[in-house]
Short mmCIF file of C-alpha atoms in Angstrom, two decimals:
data_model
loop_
_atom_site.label_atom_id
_atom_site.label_comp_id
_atom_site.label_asym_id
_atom_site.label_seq_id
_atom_site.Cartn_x
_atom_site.Cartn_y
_atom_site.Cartn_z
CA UNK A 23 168.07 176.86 24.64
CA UNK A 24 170.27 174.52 26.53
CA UNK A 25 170.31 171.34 25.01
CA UNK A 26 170.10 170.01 28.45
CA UNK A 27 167.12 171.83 29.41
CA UNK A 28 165.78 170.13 25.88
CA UNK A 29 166.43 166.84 26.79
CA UNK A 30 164.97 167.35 30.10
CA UNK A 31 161.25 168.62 28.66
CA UNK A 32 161.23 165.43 26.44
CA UNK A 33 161.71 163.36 29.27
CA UNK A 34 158.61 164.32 30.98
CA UNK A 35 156.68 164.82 28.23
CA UNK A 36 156.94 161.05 27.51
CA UNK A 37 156.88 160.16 31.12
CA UNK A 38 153.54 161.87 30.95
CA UNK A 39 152.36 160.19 28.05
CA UNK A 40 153.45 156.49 29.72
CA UNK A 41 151.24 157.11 32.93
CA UNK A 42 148.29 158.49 30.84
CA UNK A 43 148.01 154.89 28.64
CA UNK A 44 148.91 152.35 31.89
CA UNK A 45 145.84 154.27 34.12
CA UNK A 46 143.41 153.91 30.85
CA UNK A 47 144.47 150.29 30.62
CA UNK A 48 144.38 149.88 34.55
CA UNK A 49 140.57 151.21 33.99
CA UNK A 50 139.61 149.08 31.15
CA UNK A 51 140.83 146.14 33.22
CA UNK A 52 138.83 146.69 36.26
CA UNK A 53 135.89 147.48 34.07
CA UNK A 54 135.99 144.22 32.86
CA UNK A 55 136.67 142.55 36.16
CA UNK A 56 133.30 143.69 37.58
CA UNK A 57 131.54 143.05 34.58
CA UNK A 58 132.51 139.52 35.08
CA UNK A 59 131.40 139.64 38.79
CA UNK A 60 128.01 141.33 38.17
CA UNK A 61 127.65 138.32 35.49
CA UNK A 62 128.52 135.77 38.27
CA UNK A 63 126.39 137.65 40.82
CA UNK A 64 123.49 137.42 38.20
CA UNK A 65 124.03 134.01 37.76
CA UNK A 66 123.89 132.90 41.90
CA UNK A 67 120.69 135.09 42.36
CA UNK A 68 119.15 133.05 39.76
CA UNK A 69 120.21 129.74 40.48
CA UNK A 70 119.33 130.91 44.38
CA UNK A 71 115.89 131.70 43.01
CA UNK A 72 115.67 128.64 41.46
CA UNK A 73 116.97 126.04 44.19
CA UNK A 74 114.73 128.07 47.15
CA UNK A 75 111.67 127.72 44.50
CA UNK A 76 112.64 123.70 44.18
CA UNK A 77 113.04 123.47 48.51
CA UNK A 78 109.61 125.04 48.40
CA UNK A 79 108.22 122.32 46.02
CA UNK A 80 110.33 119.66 47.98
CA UNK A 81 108.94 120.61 51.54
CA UNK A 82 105.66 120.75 50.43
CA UNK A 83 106.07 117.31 48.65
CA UNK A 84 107.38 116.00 52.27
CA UNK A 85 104.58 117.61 54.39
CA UNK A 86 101.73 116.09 51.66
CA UNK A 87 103.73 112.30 52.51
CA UNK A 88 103.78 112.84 56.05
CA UNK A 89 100.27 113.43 56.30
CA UNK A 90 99.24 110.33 53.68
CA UNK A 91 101.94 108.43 56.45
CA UNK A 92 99.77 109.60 59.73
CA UNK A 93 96.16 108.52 58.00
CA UNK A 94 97.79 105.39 57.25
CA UNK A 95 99.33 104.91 60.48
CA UNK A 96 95.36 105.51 62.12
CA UNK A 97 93.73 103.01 59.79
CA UNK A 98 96.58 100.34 60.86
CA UNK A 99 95.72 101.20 64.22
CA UNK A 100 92.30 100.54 63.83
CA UNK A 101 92.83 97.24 61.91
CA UNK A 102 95.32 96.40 64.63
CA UNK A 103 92.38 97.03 67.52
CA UNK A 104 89.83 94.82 65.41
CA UNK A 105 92.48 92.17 65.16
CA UNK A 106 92.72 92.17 68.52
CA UNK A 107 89.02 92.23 69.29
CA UNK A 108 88.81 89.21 66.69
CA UNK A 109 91.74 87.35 68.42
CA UNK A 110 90.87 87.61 72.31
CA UNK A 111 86.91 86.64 70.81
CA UNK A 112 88.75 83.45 69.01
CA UNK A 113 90.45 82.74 72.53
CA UNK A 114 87.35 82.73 74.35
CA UNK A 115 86.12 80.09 71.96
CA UNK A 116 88.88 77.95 72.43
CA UNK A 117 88.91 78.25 75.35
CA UNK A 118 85.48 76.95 76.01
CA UNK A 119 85.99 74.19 73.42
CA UNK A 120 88.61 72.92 75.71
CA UNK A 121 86.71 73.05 78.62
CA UNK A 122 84.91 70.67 76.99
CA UNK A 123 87.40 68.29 76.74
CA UNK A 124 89.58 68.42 80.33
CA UNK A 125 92.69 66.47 80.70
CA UNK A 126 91.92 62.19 81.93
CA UNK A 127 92.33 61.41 85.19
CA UNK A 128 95.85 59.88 86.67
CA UNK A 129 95.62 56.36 86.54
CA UNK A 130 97.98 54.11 89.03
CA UNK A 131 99.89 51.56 87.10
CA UNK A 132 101.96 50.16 89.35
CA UNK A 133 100.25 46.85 90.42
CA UNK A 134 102.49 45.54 93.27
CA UNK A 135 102.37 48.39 96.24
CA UNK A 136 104.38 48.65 98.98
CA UNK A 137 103.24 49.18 102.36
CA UNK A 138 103.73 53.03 101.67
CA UNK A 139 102.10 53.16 98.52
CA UNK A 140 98.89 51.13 100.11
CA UNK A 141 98.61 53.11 102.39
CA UNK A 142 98.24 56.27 100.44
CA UNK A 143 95.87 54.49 98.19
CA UNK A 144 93.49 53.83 101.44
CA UNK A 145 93.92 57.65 102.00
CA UNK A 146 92.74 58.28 98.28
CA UNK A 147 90.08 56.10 98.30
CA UNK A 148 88.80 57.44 101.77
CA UNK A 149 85.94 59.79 100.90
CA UNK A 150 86.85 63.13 102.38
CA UNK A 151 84.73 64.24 105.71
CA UNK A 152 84.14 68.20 105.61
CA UNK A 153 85.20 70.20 108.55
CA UNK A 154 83.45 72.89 107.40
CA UNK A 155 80.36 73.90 106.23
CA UNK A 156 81.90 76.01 102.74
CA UNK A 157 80.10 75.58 99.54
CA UNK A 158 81.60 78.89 97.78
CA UNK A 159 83.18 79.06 94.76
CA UNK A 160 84.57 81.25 92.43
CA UNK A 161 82.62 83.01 89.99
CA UNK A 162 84.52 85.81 88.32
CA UNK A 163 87.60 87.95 89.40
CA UNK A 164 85.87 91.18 90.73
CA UNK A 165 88.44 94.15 91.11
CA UNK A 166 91.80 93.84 90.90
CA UNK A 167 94.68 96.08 92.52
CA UNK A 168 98.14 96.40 92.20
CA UNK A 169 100.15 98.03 95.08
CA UNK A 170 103.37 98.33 94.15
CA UNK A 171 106.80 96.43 92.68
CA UNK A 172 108.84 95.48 95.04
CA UNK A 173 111.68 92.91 95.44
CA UNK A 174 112.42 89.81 93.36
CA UNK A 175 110.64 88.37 90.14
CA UNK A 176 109.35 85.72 92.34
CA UNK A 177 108.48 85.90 96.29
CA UNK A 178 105.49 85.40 98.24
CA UNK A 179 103.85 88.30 100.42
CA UNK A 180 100.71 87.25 102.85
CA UNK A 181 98.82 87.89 105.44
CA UNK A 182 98.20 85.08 108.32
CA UNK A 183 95.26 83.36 106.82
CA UNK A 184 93.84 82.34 110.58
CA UNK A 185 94.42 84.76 112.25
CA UNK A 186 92.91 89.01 112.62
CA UNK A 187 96.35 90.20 112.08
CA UNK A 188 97.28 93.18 109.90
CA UNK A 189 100.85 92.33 109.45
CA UNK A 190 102.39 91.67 105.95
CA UNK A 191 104.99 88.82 105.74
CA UNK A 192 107.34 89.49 102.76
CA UNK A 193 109.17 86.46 101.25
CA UNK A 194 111.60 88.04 98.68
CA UNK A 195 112.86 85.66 96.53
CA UNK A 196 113.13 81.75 96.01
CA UNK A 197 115.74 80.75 98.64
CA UNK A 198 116.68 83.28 101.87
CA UNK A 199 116.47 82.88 105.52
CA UNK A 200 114.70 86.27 106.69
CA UNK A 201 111.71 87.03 106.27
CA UNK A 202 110.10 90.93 106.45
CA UNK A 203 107.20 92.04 108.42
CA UNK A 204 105.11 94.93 108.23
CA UNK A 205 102.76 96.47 110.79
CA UNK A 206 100.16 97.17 108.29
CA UNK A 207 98.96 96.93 104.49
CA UNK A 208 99.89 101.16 104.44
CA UNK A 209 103.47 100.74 105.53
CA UNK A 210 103.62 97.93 103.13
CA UNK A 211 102.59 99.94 100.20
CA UNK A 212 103.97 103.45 100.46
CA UNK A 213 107.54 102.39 101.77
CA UNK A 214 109.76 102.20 98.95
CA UNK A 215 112.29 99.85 101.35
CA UNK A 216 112.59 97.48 103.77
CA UNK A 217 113.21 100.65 106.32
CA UNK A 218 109.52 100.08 108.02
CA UNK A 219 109.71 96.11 108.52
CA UNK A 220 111.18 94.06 110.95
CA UNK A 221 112.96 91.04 110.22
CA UNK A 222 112.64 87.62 111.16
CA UNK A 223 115.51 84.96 110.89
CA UNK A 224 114.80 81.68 110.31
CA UNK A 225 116.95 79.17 111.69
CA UNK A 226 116.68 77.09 107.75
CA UNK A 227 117.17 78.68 104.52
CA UNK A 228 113.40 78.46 102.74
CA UNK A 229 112.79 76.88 99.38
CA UNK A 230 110.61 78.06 96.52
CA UNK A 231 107.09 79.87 97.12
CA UNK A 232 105.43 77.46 98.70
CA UNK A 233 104.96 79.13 102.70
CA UNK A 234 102.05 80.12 104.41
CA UNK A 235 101.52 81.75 107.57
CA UNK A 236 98.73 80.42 109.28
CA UNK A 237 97.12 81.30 113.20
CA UNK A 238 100.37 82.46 114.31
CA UNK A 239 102.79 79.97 112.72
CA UNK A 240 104.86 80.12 109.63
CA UNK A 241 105.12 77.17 107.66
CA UNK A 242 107.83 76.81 105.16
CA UNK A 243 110.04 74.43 103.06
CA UNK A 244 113.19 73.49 104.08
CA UNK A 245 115.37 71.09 101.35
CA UNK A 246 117.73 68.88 102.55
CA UNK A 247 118.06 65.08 101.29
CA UNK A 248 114.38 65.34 101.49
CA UNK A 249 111.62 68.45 101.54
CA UNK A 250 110.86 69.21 105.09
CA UNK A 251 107.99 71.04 106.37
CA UNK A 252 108.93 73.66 109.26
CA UNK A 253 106.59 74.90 111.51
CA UNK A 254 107.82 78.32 112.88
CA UNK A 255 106.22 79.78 115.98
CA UNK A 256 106.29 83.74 114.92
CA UNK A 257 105.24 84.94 118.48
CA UNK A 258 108.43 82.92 120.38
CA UNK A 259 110.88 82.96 117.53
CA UNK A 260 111.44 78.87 118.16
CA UNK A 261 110.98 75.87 115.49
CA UNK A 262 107.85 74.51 116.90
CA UNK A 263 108.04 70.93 115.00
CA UNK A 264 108.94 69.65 111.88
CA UNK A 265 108.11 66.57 109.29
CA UNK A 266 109.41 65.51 106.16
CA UNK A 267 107.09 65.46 103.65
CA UNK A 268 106.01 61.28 103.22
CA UNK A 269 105.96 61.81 99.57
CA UNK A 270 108.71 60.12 97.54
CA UNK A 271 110.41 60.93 94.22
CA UNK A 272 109.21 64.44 93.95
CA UNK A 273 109.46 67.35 90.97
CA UNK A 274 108.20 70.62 90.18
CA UNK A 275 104.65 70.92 90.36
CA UNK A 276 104.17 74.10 88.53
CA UNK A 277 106.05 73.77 84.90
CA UNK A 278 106.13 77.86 85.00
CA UNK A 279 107.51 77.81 88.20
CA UNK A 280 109.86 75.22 88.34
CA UNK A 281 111.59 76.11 91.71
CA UNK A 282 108.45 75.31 93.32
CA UNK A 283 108.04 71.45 94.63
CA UNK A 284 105.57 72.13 97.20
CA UNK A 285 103.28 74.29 97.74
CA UNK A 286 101.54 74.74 100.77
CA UNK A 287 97.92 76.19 100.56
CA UNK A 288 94.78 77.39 103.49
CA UNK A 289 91.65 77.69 102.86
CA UNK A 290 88.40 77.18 105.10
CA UNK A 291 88.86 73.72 106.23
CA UNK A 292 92.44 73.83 106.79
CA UNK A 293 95.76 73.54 105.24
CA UNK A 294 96.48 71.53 102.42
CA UNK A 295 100.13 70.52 100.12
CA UNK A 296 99.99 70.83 96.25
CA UNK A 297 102.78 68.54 95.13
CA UNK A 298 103.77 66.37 92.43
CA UNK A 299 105.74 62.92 91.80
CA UNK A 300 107.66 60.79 89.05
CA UNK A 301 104.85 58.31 89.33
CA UNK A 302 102.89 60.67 88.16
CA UNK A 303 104.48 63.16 86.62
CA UNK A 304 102.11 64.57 84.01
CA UNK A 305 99.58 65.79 86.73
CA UNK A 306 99.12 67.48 89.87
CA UNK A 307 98.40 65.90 93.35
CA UNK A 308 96.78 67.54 96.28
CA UNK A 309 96.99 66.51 100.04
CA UNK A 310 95.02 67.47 103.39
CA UNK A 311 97.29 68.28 105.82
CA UNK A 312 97.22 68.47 109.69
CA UNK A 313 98.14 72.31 110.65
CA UNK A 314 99.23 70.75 114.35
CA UNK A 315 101.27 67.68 113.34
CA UNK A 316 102.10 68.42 109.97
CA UNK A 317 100.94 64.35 108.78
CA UNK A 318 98.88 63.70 105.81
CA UNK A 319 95.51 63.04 106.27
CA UNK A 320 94.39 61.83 102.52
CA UNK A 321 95.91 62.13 98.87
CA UNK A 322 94.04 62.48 95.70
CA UNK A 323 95.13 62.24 92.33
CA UNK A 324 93.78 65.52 90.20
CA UNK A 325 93.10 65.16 86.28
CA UNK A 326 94.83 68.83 86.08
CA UNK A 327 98.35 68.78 84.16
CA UNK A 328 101.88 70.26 85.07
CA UNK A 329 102.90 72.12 81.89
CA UNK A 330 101.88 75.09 81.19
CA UNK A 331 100.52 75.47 84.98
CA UNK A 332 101.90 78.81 86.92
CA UNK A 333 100.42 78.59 90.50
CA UNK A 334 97.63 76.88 92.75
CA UNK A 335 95.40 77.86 95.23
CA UNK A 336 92.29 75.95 97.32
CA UNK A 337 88.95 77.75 98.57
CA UNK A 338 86.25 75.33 100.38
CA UNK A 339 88.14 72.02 99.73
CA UNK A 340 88.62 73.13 95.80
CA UNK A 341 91.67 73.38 93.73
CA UNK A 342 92.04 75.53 91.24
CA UNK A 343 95.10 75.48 88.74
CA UNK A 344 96.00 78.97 87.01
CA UNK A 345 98.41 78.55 83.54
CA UNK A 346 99.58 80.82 81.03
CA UNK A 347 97.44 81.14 77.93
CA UNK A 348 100.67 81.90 76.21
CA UNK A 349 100.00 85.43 75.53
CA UNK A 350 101.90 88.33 78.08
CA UNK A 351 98.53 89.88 79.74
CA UNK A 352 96.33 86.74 79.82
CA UNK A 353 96.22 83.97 82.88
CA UNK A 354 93.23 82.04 83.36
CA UNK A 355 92.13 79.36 85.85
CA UNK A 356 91.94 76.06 83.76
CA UNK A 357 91.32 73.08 85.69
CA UNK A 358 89.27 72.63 88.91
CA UNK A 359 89.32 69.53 91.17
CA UNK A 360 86.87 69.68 94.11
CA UNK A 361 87.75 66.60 96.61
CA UNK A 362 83.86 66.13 97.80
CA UNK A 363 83.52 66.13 93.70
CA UNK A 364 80.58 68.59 94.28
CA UNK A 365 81.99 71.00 91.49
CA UNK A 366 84.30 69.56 88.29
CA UNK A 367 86.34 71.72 85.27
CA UNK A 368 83.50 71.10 82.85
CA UNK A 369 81.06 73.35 85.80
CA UNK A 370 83.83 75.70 86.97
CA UNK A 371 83.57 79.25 85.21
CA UNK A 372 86.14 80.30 82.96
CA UNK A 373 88.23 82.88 85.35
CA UNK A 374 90.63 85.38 83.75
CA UNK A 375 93.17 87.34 85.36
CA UNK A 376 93.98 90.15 83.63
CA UNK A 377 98.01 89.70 84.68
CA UNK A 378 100.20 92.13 82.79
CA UNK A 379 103.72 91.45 83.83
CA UNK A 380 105.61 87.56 83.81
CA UNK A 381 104.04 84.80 85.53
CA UNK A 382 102.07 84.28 88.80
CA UNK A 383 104.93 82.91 91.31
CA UNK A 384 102.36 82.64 94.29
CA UNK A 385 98.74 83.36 94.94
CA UNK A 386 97.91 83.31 98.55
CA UNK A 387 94.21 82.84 98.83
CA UNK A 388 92.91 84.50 102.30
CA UNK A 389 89.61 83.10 103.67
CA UNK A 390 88.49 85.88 105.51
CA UNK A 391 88.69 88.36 102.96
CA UNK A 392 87.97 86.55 99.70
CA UNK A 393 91.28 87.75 98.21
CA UNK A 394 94.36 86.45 96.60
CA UNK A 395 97.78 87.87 97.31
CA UNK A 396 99.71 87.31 94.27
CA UNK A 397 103.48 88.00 93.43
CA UNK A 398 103.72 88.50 89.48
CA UNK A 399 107.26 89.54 88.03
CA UNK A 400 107.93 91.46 91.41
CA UNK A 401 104.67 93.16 91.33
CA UNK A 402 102.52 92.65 94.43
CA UNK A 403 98.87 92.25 93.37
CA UNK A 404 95.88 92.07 94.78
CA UNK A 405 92.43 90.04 93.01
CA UNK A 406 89.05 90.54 94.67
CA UNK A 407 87.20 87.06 94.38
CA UNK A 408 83.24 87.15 93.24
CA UNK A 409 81.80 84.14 94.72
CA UNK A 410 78.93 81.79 94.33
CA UNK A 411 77.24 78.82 95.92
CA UNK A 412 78.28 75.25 94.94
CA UNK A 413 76.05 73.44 93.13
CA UNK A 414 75.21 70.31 95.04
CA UNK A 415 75.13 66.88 93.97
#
């Protein structure tokens, strides 16, 4: 044979035998390789197993807290609602107790009077002579409605407390110049604007909270050097007559409502000015005013105190002083002063309003309907007055 053709043969024969050992080894090493991988593969379906068993053990752990968490959270409820009960019981008490003990009456000091000052002493000492027959007084705070929020934190809205009229006056804010008027109590409550009112500008910029509109007229506070009182004819538009107010040295008369110096009140014998002074700056004063001249027709001296006072109103010759009882859904009436002295704080009921906003920054009392119109945080509210005879002397 060719030697050639020998060469050749042992060539492929040990080609041959190259290819036949690499493919076993390739074979042996990817045996191996998935051996390892069914290993790891063994190893995350176990620790799987294991981690979905400990969620299990974890969630149920979690749903057993949640519900311990919800049992306690309805017994602190319940403690929370017999701590309350306890509380507004503990009030009551108090309260009464200081009913029992009402603030001492103002006592002048000043000894040398000038001709002013005598003269409002003979109007204090002048016994007061009843235009009226009215012997009512309050007994409880009957319904209570609230119509809507509209406006300012503090304003004034009103009917005319003489008059028949239906029309709303709207006094939005503590210092403007128009005043808003609509037709009826409906317009008033479902208009979400000032679309459905007329306006009415005032030839003064008003003060504070302190207006009134009474048979036809609006009477509000102008400031200048001095507090006037304006009398505005609402049928002709026109300033019908004016006064300063013959009270010297004034200040706030409500210490909740600070921007208020006076406050002009109507009841059933007429109109009446809730002020207060430096000479006697711990208590409110009261005065009878003349609706057609705007003088003073006699001052008194009430025992009821400033601080802590929100708003005023008068029904048959009576004051009655509301203040904050310091908590944020409580106002109560807390001193009475009756100028015929029929009725004192010690006999007045204690009256609640169940307020739920700020403070009171008016209460309009209307005689013809028994109602107050009150203005609390820019709510407009409305309290239905239970009333009872006065106990004569």
């Amino acid at each position: 044979m060719d030697p050639r053709t020998l060469l050749l043969c042992a060539l492929l024969t040990f080609s041959a035998t190259v290819n036949g050992q690499q493919q076993q080894a390739l074979m042996e090493y990817m045996e191996r390789r998935l051996a390892v991988l069914e290993d790891r593969i063994t190893q995350w379906h176990d620790q799987s197993s294991r981690y979905t068993s400990e969620l299990r053990e974890f969630k149920n752990q979690v749903v057993g807290m949640l519900e311990n968490v919800e049992k306690e959270k309805e017994s602190l409820r319940n403690d929370m609602e017999n701590v309350n009960v306890r509380v507004e019981r503990l009030e009551r008490e108090v309260d009464y107790l200081e009913t029992q003990n009402p603030a001492p009456p103002c006592v002048e000091v000043d000894e040398k009077l000038t001709e002013l000052n005598l003269a409002k002493a003979q109007k204090k000492k002048k016994k007061y002579e009843k235009i009226t027959d009215c012997s009512e007084s309050i007994s409880q705070i009957s319904a209570m409605k609230i119509l809507k929020r509209y406006g300012s934190t503090s304003g004034i809205w009103t009917k005319d407390l003489m008059g028949t009229s239906e029309k709303i006056y709207v006094f939005d804010g503590t210092s403007n110049d128009t005043v808003y008027v609509f037709p009826r109590m409906r317009e008033f409550t479902l208009s979400s604007s000032t679309r459905k009112a007329s306006r009415i500008k005032l030839p003064f910029p008003w003060v504070g909270t302190g207006h009134v509109v009474y048979g036809g007229n609006l009477y509000f506070i102008r400031q200048q050097d001095e507090f006037q009182v304006i009398k505005f004819d609402l049928a002709n538009k026109t300033v019908v007559d004016s006064a300063v107010f013959q009270v010297e040295h004034q200040v706030p008369v409500y210490g909740l409502s600070p921007f208020n110096y006076i406050d002009i009140a109507a009841d059933e014998e007429g109109m009446w000015a809730i002020y207060a002074t430096k000479e006697n700056v711990n208590n409110i004063c009261l005065a009878k005013m003349d609706s057609k001249t705007l003088g003073i027709e006699q001052l008194w001296d009430t025992p009821c105190p400033i601080e802590n006072a929100e708003s005023a109103f008068v029904i048959c010759g009576t004051i009655y002083v509301v203040y904050n009882t310091k908590l944020p859904s409580r106002s109560r009436v807390q001193c009475v002063f009756d100028v015929s002295g029929t009725i004192s704080t010690d006999d007045a009921p204690l009256v609640y309003f169940p307020k739920r906003y700020g403070s009171h920054s008016s209460m309009k009392y209307n005689p013809r309907e028994k109602q107050i119109y009150a203005w609390d945080d820019g709510y407009q509210i409305i309290y239905k007055l239970g009333m009872k005879a006065k106990l004569e002397m």
